[in-house]
Coordinates of N, CA and C in Angstrom, one line a residue:
M1 N -83.2 134.1 -52.7 CA -82.0 134.9 -53.0 C -82.3 136.4 -52.5
N2 N -81.3 136.9 -51.9 CA -81.6 138.3 -51.4 C -81.3 139.3 -52.5
E3 N -81.7 140.6 -52.2 CA -81.6 141.6 -53.3 C -80.2 141.9 -53.7
Y4 N -79.3 141.8 -52.7 CA -77.9 142.1 -53.1 C -77.4 141.1 -54.1
M5 N -77.6 139.8 -53.9 CA -77.2 138.7 -54.8 C -77.9 138.8 -56.1
T6 N -79.2 139.1 -56.1 CA -79.9 139.3 -57.4 C -79.3 140.4 -58.2
N7 N -79.1 141.6 -57.5 CA -78.5 142.7 -58.3 C -77.1 142.4 -58.8
M8 N -76.3 141.6 -58.0 CA -75.0 141.2 -58.4 C -75.0 140.4 -59.7
W9 N -76.0 139.5 -59.8 CA -76.1 138.7 -61.0 C -76.6 139.5 -62.2
I10 N -77.5 140.4 -62.0 CA -78.0 141.3 -63.0 C -76.8 142.2 -63.5
D11 N -76.1 142.8 -62.6 CA -74.9 143.6 -63.0 C -73.9 142.8 -63.8
T12 N -73.7 141.6 -63.4 CA -72.7 140.7 -64.1 C -73.1 140.6 -65.6
I13 N -74.4 140.2 -65.8 CA -74.9 140.0 -67.1 C -74.9 141.3 -67.9
Q14 N -75.3 142.4 -67.3 CA -75.4 143.7 -68.0 C -74.0 144.2 -68.3
N15 N -73.0 144.0 -67.4 CA -71.6 144.4 -67.7 C -71.0 143.6 -68.9
A16 N -71.4 142.3 -69.0 CA -71.0 141.5 -70.1 C -71.6 142.1 -71.4
K17 N -72.8 142.5 -71.4 CA -73.4 143.1 -72.6 C -72.6 144.4 -73.0
K18 N -72.3 145.2 -72.0 CA -71.5 146.5 -72.2 C -70.2 146.1 -72.8
S19 N -69.5 145.1 -72.3 CA -68.2 144.7 -72.9 C -68.4 144.2 -74.3
W20 N -69.4 143.5 -74.6 CA -69.7 143.1 -76.0 C -69.9 144.3 -76.9
V21 N -70.7 145.3 -76.4 CA -70.9 146.5 -77.2 C -69.5 147.2 -77.4
D22 N -68.7 147.3 -76.4 CA -67.4 148.0 -76.5 C -66.5 147.3 -77.5
T23 N -66.6 146.0 -77.6 CA -65.8 145.2 -78.5 C -66.2 145.4 -79.9
W24 N -67.5 145.4 -80.2 CA -68.0 145.5 -81.6 C -68.4 146.8 -82.1
F25 N -68.6 147.8 -81.2 CA -69.0 149.1 -81.7 C -68.0 150.2 -81.1
K26 N -67.0 150.4 -81.8 CA -66.0 151.3 -81.4 C -66.4 152.8 -81.6
D27 N -67.3 153.1 -82.5 CA -67.7 154.4 -82.8 C -68.6 154.9 -81.6
E28 N -68.3 156.1 -81.1 CA -69.0 156.7 -79.9 C -70.5 156.9 -80.2
T29 N -70.8 157.3 -81.5 CA -72.1 157.6 -81.9 C -73.0 156.3 -81.8
L30 N -72.4 155.2 -82.0 CA -73.2 153.9 -81.9 C -73.1 153.3 -80.5
N31 N -71.9 153.5 -79.9 CA -71.7 152.9 -78.5 C -72.5 153.5 -77.5
K32 N -72.6 154.8 -77.4 CA -73.3 155.5 -76.4 C -74.8 155.2 -76.3
P33 N -75.6 155.2 -77.4 CA -77.0 154.8 -77.2 C -77.2 153.3 -76.8
L34 N -76.3 152.4 -77.2 CA -76.4 151.0 -76.8 C -76.1 150.9 -75.3
H35 N -75.1 151.6 -74.8 CA -74.9 151.6 -73.4 C -76.1 152.2 -72.6
A36 N -76.7 153.2 -73.1 CA -77.9 153.8 -72.5 C -79.1 152.7 -72.5
F37 N -79.2 151.9 -73.6 CA -80.2 150.9 -73.7 C -79.9 149.8 -72.6
V38 N -78.7 149.4 -72.5 CA -78.3 148.4 -71.5 C -78.6 148.9 -70.1
D39 N -78.3 150.2 -69.8 CA -78.6 150.8 -68.5 C -80.1 150.8 -68.3
A40 N -80.9 151.1 -69.3 CA -82.4 151.0 -69.1 C -82.9 149.6 -68.8
Q41 N -82.3 148.6 -69.5 CA -82.6 147.2 -69.2 C -82.2 146.9 -67.7
T42 N -81.1 147.4 -67.3 CA -80.6 147.1 -65.9 C -81.6 147.7 -64.9
T43 N -82.0 148.9 -65.1 CA -83.0 149.5 -64.2 C -84.3 148.8 -64.2
F44 N -84.8 148.4 -65.3 CA -86.1 147.7 -65.4 C -86.0 146.3 -64.7
T45 N -84.9 145.6 -65.0 CA -84.8 144.2 -64.5 C -84.6 144.3 -63.0
K46 N -83.8 145.2 -62.5 CA -83.7 145.3 -61.0 C -85.0 145.6 -60.3
T47 N -85.8 146.5 -60.9 CA -87.1 146.9 -60.4 C -88.0 145.7 -60.4
A48 N -88.1 145.0 -61.6 CA -89.0 143.9 -61.7 C -88.6 142.8 -60.7
M49 N -87.3 142.5 -60.5 CA -86.9 141.5 -59.6 C -87.2 141.9 -58.2
K50 N -87.1 143.1 -57.8 CA -87.4 143.6 -56.5 C -88.8 143.4 -56.2
H51 N -89.7 143.7 -57.1 CA -91.1 143.5 -56.8 C -91.5 142.1 -56.9
T52 N -90.9 141.3 -57.7 CA -91.1 139.8 -57.7 C -90.8 139.2 -56.4
N53 N -89.6 139.6 -55.8 CA -89.2 139.1 -54.5 C -90.1 139.5 -53.4
E54 N -90.6 140.8 -53.5 CA -91.5 141.3 -52.5 C -92.8 140.5 -52.5
F55 N -93.3 140.2 -53.7 CA -94.5 139.4 -53.9 C -94.3 138.0 -53.4
A56 N -93.2 137.4 -53.7 CA -92.9 136.0 -53.3 C -92.8 136.0 -51.7
N57 N -92.2 136.9 -51.1 CA -92.1 137.0 -49.7 C -93.5 137.2 -49.0
S58 N -94.3 138.0 -49.6 CA -95.6 138.3 -49.1 C -96.5 137.0 -49.2
A59 N -96.4 136.4 -50.4 CA -97.2 135.1 -50.6 C -96.7 134.0 -49.6
G60 N -95.4 133.9 -49.4 CA -94.9 133.0 -48.5 C -95.4 133.2 -47.0
E61 N -95.4 134.5 -46.6 CA -95.9 134.8 -45.3 C -97.3 134.5 -45.1
A62 N -98.1 134.9 -46.2 CA -99.6 134.6 -46.1 C -99.8 133.1 -46.1
M63 N -99.1 132.3 -46.8 CA -99.2 130.8 -46.7 C -98.8 130.3 -45.4
A64 N -97.8 130.9 -44.8 CA -97.4 130.4 -43.5 C -98.4 130.7 -42.4
K65 N -99.1 131.8 -42.6 CA -100.2 132.2 -41.6 C -101.4 131.2 -41.8
V66 N -101.7 130.7 -43.0 CA -102.8 129.8 -43.2 C -102.4 128.4 -42.6
I67 N -101.2 128.0 -42.7 CA -100.8 126.7 -42.2 C -100.8 126.7 -40.7
K68 N -100.5 127.8 -40.0 CA -100.6 127.9 -38.6 C -102.0 127.8 -38.1

């Protein structure tokens, strides 16, 4: 899966979390920190997936060289 598609799925899930927060926490003093937490999760997950994909691609290229 390419990075665009991976990020699209991550954003979909994280936006659902934000919608849930907006539904259940109407008070700004509770809502704002929860949104910040979801944003932090988003940043972490996108970075982790980017590096995971880079590793998988590098491993695949190395294995292809061995097979040749």
